[in-house]
Tab-separated table of C-alpha atoms and ligand atoms in Angstrom:
chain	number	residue	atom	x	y	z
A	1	UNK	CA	25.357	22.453	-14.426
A	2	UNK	CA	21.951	20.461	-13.699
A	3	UNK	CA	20.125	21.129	-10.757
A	4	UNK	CA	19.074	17.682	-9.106
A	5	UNK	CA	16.984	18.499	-5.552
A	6	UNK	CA	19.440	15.607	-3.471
A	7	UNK	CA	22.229	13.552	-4.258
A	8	UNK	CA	21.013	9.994	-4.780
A	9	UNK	CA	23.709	8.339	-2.456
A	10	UNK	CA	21.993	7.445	1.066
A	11	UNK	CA	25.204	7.875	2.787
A	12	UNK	CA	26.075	11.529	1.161
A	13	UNK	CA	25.187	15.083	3.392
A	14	UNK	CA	23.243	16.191	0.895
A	15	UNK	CA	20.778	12.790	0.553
A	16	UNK	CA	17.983	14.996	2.475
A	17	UNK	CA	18.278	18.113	0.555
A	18	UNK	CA	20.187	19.465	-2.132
A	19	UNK	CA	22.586	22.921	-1.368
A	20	UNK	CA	20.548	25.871	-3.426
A	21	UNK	CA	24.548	26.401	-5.136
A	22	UNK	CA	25.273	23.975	-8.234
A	23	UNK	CA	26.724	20.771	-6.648
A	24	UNK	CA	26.341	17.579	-9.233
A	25	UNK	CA	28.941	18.520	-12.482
A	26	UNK	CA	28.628	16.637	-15.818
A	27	UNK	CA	31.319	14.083	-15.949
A	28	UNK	CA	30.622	11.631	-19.149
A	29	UNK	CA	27.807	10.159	-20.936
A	30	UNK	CA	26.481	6.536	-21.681
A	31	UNK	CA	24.243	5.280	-24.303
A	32	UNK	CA	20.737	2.972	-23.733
A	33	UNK	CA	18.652	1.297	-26.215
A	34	UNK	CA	15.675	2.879	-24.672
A	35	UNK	CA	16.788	6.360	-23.600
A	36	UNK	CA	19.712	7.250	-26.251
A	37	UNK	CA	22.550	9.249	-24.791
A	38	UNK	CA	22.340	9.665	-21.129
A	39	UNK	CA	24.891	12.436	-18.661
A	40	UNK	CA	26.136	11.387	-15.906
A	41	UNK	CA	27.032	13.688	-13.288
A	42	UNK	CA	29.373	13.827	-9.990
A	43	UNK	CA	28.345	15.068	-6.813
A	44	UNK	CA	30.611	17.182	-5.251
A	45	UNK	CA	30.203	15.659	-1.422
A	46	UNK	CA	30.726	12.496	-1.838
A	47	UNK	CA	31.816	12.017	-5.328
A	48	UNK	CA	29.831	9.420	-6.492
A	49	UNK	CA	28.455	9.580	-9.782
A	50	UNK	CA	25.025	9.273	-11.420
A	51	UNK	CA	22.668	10.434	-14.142
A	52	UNK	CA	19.073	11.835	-14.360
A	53	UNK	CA	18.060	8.394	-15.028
A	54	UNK	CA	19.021	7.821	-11.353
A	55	UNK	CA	15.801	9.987	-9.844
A	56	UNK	CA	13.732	8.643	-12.960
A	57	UNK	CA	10.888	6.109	-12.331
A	58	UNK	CA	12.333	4.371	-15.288
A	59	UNK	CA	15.577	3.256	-13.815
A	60	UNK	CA	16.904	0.559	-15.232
A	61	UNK	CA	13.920	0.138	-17.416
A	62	UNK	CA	14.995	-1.873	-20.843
A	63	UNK	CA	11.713	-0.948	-22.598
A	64	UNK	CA	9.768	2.368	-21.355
A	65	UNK	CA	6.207	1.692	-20.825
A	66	UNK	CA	3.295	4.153	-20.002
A	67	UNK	CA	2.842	3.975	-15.839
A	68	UNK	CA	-0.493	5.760	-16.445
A	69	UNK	CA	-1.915	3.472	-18.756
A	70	UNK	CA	-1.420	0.049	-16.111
A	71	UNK	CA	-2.995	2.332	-13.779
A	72	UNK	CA	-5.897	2.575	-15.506
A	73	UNK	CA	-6.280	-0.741	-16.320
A	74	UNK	CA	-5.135	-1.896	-12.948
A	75	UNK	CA	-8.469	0.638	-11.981
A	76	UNK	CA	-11.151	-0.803	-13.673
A	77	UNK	CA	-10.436	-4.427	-12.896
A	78	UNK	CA	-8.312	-6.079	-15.934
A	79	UNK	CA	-6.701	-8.859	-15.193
A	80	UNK	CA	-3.276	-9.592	-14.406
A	81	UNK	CA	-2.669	-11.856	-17.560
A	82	UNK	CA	-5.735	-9.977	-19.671
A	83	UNK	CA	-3.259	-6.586	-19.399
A	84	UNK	CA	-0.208	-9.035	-20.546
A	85	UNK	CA	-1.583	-10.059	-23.308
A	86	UNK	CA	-3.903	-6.720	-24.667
A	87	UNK	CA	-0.633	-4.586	-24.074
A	88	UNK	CA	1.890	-7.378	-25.267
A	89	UNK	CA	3.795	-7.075	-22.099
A	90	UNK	CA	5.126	-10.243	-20.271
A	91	UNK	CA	3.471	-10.783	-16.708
A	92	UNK	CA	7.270	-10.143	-15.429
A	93	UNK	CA	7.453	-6.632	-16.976
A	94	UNK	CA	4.404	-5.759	-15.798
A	95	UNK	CA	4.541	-6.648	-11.972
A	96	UNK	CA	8.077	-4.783	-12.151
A	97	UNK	CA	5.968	-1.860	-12.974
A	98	UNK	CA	3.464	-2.265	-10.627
A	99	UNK	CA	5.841	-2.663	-8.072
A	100	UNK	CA	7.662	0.802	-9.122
A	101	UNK	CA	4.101	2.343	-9.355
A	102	UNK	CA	3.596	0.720	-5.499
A	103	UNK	CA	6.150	2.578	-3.840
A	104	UNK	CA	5.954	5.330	-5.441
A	105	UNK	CA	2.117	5.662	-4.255
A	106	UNK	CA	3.647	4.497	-0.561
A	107	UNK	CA	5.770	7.290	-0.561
A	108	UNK	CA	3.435	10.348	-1.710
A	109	UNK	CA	0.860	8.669	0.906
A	110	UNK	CA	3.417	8.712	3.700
A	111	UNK	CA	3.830	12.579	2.408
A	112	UNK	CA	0.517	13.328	2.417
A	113	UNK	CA	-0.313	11.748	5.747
A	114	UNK	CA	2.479	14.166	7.339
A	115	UNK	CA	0.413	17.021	5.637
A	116	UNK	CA	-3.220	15.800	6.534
A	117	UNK	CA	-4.900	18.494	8.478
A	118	UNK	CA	-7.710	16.425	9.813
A	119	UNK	CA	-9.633	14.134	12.193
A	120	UNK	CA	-12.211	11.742	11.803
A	121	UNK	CA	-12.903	8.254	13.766
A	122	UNK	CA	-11.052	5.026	12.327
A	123	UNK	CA	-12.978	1.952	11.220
A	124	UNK	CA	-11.125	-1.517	10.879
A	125	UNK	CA	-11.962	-4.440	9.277
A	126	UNK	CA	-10.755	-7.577	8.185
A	127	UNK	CA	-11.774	-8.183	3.931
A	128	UNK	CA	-11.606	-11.645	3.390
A	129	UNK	CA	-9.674	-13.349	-0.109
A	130	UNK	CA	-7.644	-15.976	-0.756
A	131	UNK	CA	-4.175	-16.759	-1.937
A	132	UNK	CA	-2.959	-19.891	-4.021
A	133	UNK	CA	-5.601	-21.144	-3.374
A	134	UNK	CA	-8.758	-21.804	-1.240
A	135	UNK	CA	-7.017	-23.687	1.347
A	136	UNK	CA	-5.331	-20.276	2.204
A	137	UNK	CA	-7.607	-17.729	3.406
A	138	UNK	CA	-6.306	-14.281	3.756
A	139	UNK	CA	-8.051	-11.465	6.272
A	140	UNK	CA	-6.721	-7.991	4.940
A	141	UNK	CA	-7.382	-5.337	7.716
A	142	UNK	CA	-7.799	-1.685	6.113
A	143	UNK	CA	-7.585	1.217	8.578
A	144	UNK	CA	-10.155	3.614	7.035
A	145	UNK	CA	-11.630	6.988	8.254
A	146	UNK	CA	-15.514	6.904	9.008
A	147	UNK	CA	-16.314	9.720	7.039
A	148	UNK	CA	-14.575	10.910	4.164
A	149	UNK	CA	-13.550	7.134	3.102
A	150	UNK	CA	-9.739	7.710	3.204
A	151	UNK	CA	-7.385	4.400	3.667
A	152	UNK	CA	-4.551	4.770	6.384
A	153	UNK	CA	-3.095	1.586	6.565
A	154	UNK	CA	-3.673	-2.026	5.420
A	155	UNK	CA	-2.052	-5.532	6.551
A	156	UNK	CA	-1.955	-9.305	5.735
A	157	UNK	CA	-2.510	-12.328	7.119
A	158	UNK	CA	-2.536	-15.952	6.035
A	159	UNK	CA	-5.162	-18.195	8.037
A	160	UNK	CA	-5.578	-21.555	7.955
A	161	UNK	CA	-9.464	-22.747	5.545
A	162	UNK	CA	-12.732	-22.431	7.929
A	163	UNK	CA	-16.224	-23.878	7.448
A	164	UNK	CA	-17.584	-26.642	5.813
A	165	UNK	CA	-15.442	-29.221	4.046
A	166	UNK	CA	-15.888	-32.585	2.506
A	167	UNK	CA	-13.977	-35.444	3.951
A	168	UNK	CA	-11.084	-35.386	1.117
A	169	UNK	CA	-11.240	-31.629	1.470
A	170	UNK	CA	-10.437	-32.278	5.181
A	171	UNK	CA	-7.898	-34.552	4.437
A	172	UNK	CA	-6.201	-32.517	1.884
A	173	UNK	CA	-6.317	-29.299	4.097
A	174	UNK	CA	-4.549	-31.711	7.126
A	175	UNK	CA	-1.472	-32.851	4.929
A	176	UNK	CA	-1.588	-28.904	3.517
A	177	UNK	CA	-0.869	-27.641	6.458
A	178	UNK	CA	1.155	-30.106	8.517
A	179	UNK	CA	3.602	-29.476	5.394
A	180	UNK	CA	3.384	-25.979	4.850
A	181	UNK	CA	3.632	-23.938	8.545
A	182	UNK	CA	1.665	-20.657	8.907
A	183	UNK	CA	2.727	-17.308	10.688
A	184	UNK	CA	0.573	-18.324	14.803
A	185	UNK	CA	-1.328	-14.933	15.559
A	186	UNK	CA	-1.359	-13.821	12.391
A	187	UNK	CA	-4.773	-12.927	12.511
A	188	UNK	CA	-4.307	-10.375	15.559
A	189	UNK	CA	-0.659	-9.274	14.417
A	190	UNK	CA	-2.273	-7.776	11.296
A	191	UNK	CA	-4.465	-5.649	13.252
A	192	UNK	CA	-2.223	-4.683	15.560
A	193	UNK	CA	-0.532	-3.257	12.629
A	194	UNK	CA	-3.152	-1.185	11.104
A	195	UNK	CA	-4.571	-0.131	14.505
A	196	UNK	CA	-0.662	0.978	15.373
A	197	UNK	CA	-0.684	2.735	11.968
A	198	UNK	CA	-3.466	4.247	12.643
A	199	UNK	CA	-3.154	5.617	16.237
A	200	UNK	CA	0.973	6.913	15.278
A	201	UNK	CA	-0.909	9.144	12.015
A	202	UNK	CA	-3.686	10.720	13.873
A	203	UNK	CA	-2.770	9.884	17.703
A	204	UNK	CA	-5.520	11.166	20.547
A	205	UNK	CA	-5.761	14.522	21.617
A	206	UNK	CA	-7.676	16.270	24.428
A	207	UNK	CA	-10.564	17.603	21.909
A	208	UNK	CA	-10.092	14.648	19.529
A	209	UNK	CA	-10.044	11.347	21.671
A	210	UNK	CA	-9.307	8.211	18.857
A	211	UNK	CA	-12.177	6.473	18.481
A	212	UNK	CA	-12.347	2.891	16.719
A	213	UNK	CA	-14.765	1.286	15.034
A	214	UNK	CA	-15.022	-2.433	14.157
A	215	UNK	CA	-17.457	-5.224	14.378
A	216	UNK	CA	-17.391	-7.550	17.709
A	217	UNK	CA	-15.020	-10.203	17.130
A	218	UNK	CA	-13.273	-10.869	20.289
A	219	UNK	CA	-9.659	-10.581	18.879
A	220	UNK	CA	-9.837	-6.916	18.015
A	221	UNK	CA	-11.325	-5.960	21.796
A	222	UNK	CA	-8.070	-8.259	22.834
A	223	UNK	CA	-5.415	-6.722	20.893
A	224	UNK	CA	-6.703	-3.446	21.591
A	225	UNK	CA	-6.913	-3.710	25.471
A	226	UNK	CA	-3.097	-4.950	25.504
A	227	UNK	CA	-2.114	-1.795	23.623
A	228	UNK	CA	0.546	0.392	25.972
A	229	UNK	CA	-1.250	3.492	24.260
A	230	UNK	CA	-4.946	2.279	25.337
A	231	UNK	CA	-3.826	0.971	28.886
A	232	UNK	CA	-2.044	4.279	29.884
A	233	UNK	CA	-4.439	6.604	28.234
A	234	UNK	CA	-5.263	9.528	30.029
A	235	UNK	CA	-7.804	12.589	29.741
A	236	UNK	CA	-5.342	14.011	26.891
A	237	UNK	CA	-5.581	11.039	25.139
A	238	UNK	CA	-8.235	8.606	25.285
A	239	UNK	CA	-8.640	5.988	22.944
A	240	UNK	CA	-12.621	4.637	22.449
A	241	UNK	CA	-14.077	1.466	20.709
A	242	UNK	CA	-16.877	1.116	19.417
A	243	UNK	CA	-18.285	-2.177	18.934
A	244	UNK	CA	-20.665	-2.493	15.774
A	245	UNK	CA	-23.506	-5.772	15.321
A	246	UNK	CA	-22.279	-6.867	11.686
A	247	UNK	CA	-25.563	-8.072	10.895
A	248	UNK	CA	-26.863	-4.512	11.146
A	249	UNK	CA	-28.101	-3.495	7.431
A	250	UNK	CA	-25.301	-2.034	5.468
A	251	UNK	CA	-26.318	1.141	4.514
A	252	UNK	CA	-24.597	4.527	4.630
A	253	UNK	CA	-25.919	5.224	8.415
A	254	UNK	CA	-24.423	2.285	9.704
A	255	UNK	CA	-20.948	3.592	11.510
A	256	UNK	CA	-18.641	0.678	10.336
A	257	UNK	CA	-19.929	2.014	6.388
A	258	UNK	CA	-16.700	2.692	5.323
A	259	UNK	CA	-15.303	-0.536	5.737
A	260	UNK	CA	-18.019	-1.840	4.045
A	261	UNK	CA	-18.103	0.329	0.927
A	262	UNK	CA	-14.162	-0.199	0.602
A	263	UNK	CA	-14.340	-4.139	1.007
A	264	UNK	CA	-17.384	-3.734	-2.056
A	265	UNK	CA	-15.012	-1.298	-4.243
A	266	UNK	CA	-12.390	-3.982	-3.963
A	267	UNK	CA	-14.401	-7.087	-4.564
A	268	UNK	CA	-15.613	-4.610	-7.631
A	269	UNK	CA	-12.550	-3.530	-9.145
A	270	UNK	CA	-9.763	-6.184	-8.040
A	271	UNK	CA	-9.799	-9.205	-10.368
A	272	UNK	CA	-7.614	-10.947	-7.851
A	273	UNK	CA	-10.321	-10.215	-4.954
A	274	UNK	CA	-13.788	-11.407	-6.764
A	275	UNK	CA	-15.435	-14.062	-5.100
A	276	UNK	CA	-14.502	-17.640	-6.789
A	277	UNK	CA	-12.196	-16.116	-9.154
A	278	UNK	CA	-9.311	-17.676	-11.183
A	279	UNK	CA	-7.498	-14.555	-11.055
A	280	UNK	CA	-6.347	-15.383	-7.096
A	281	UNK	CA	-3.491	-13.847	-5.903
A	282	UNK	CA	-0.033	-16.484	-6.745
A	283	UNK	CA	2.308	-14.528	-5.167
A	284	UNK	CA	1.270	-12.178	-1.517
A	285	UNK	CA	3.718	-9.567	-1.864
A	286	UNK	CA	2.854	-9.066	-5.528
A	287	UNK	CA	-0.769	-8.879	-4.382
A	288	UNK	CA	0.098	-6.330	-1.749
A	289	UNK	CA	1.937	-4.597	-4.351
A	290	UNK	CA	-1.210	-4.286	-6.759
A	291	UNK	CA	-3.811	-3.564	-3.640
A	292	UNK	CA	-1.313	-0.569	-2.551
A	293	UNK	CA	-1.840	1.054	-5.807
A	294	UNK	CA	-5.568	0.632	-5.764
A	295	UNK	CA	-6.072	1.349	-2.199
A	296	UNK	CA	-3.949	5.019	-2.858
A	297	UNK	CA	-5.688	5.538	-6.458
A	298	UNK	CA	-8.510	5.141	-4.630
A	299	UNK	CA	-7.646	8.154	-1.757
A	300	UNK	CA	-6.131	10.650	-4.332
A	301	UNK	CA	-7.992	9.909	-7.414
A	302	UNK	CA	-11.637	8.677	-6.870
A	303	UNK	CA	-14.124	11.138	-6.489
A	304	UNK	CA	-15.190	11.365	-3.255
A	305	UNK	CA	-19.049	11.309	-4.089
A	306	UNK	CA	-19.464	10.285	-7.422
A	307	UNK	CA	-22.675	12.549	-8.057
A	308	UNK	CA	-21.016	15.661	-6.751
A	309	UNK	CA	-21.427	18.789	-8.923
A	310	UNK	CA	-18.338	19.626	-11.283
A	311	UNK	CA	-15.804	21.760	-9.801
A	312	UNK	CA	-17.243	20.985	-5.991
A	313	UNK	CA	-15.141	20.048	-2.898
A	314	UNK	CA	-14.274	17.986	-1.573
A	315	UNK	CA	-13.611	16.184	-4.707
A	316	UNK	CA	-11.345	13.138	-3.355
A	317	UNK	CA	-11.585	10.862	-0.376
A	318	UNK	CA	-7.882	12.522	0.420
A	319	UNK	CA	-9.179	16.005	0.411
A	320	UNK	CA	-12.421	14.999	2.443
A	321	UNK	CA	-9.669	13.421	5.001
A	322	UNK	CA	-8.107	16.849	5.623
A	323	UNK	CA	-5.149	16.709	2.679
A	324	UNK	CA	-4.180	19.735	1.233
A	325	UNK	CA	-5.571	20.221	-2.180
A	326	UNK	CA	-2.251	20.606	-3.969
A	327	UNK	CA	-0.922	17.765	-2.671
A	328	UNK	CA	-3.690	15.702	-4.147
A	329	UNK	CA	-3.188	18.021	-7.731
A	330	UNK	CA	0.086	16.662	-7.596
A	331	UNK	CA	-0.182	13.125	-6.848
A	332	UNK	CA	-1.016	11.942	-9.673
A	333	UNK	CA	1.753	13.022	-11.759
A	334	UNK	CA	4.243	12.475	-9.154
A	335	UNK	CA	2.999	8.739	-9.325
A	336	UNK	CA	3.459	8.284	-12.878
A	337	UNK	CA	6.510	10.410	-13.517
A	338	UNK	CA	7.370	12.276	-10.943
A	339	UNK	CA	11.130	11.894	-9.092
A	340	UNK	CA	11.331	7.879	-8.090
A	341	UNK	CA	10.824	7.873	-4.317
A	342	UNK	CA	13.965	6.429	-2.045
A	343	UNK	CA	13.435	4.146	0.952
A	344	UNK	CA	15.970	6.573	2.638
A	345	UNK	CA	13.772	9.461	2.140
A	346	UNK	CA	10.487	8.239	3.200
A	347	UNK	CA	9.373	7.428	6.666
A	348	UNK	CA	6.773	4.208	6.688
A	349	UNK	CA	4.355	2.102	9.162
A	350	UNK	CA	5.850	-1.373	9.163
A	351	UNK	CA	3.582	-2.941	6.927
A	352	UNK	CA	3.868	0.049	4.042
A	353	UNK	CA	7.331	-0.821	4.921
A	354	UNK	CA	6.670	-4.699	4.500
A	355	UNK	CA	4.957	-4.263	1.245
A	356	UNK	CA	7.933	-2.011	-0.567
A	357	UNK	CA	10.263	-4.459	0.524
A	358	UNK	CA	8.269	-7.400	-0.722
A	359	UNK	CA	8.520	-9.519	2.517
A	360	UNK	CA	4.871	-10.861	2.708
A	361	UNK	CA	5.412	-14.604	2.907
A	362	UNK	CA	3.167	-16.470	0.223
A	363	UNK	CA	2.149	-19.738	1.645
A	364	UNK	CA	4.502	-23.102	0.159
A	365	UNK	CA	6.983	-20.914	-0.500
A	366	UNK	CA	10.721	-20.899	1.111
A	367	UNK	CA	12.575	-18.634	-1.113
A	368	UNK	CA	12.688	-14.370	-0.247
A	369	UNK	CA	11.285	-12.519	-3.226
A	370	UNK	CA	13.764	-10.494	-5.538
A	371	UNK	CA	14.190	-7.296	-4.835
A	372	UNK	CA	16.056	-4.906	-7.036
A	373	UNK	CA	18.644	-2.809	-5.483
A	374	UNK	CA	17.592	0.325	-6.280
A	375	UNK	CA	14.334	-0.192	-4.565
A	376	UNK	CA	16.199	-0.440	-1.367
A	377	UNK	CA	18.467	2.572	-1.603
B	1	LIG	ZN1	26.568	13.022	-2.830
């Protein structure tokens, strides 16, 4: 008998936890090119069967490849098509494994955030990039705490090109856009989200009222005063804003700092997210997929101040945020072999929930992306 912590079947009893007694028994075996001779097993509930390939992170993986190593590379700012071709992997294979490595980052964060101990005030701000191409702007609002630099949420939205433009350019941008319709309020929907996100993980109490920081575009002051939780706050759980000048100078005393050092991390590490690039996102939900991973490398894994003394805590943005230090210890190999996380088992904001189930829209395009079924289950 193997002992398997929950029976992978959403519908079965014993989906949430596992009884302590042996429950799955060995029925059979099946061979795989990749993994050799694989047991399956039968859960006693509800009878269905599976294997141990079922909880692995390599389900249905044809050729095993090294999570850890795409992480890394994903890290310190390789391309897309540069990690294709030095690890001989088609762009296909690797987006399937950035998408496993997504989720599975998605869920340990959701884990973590149920486990976070502490409080801190919430910047939000909208990084700017572009998808397809120029003509479609996207604003990316990160929820991010003001002082230890740890990401809570972060949305999408498409907006339609700003600014200068030549005559053709104007012309272009016209037919662009009478043929290809955009989400309206996409702009304030996103930081609805993130603001939403941000309030339901740390929500106001009387000694910690939720205070938000962002610079003074009029949207965010709008979206936030039609929020149920900010028009019926009371003494138990007021909700402030704080409304920064963005062309204060950008140093570490400035309160809206951690937006700013996140958006220059990104624009750093993320070919898909330098200025002018050629490595633009083609595909949103893909692009969400890859920014999830970075964002939650970049809780768990970064050191929180880079000059810190060996051996000295805090030693990760998600330890500086209040996350207990084992948690963090663990994340890592959780993300890159850990047991694969179910959509049944986790409990998401919407737009964590939007990015595992790959339904950001990419502009021009009709067609729902593919999901596998097992990332659904
Ligand atoms: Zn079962």
């Amino acid at each position: 008998m193997h002992s398997f912590p929950f029976c992978p079947n959403p519908h079965c009893v014993w989906h949430t936890k596992a009884p302590d007694f042996p429950w799955a028994k060995p029925k059979g075996f099946y061979t795989t090119k990749a993994f050799g001779r694989v047991q399956r097993y039968q859960c006693s509930a509800c009878h269905k069967t599976f294997s141990s390939q079922t909880f692995s992170l390599a389900y249905y993986v044809k050729k095993p490849v090294a999570l850890s190593d795409i992480l890394g590379r994903l890290q310190s700012g390789e391309s897309l098509r540069a990690m294709s071709r030095n690890l001989g992997f088609s762009l296909r294979l690797l987006s399937n494994r950035i998408d496993r490595l997504a989720r599975q980052a998605l869920a340990l964060h959701s884990q973590c955030l149920q486990a976070r101990t502490g409080y801190d005030s919430v910047c939000i701000d909208g990084f700017v990039s572009f998808d397809t191409s120029q003509y479609f702007p996207s604003e990316i609002p990160i929820a991010i705490t003001a002082h230890s630099q740890f990401i809570l949420d972060v949305s999408h939205a498409t907006r339609r090109r700003s600014g200068t433009m030549t005559p053709a350019q104007k012309k272009k941008a016209k037919e662009l856009y009478e043929r290809i319709p955009l989400e309206r309020g996409a702009l304030s929907r996103s930081f609805r989200d993130t603001l939403t996100s941000a309030l339901s993980f740390q929500p106001p109490t009387a000694l910690h009222p939720f205070v938000l920081i962002t610079d003074e575009k009029p949207d965010y002051e709008r979206v936030l005063f039609a929020l149920n939780a900010f028009r019926t706050q009371t003494e138990q759980s007021r909700i402030v804003h704080l409304k920064i000048w963005s062309k204060l100078p950008r140093t570490l005393s400035n309160p809206l700092f951690s937006s700013n050092y996140i958006e220059r991390e990104i624009r750093k590490d993320l070919a898909n997210h330098q200025r002018e690039t050629v490595c633009f996102n083609r595909n949103v939900a893909n692009g969400m997929m890859r920014l999830s991973v970075y964002l939650m490398s970049h809780n768990y894994l970064k050191p929180f101040r880079i000059r810190a003394p060996k051996g000295s805590h805090p030693r990760t943005h998600a330890e500086a945020a209040g996350i207990p230090c084992a948690l963090v210890e663990q994340f890592f190999a959780e993300l890159t072999g850990g047991i694969r996380a179910f959509l049944s088992r986790v409990h998401l904001s919407e737009p964590m929930q939007r990015t595992w189930e790959k339904r950001w829209k990419t502009p021009g395009k009709d067609t729902p992306e593919y999901l596998p079924k097992y990332a659904l289950a």
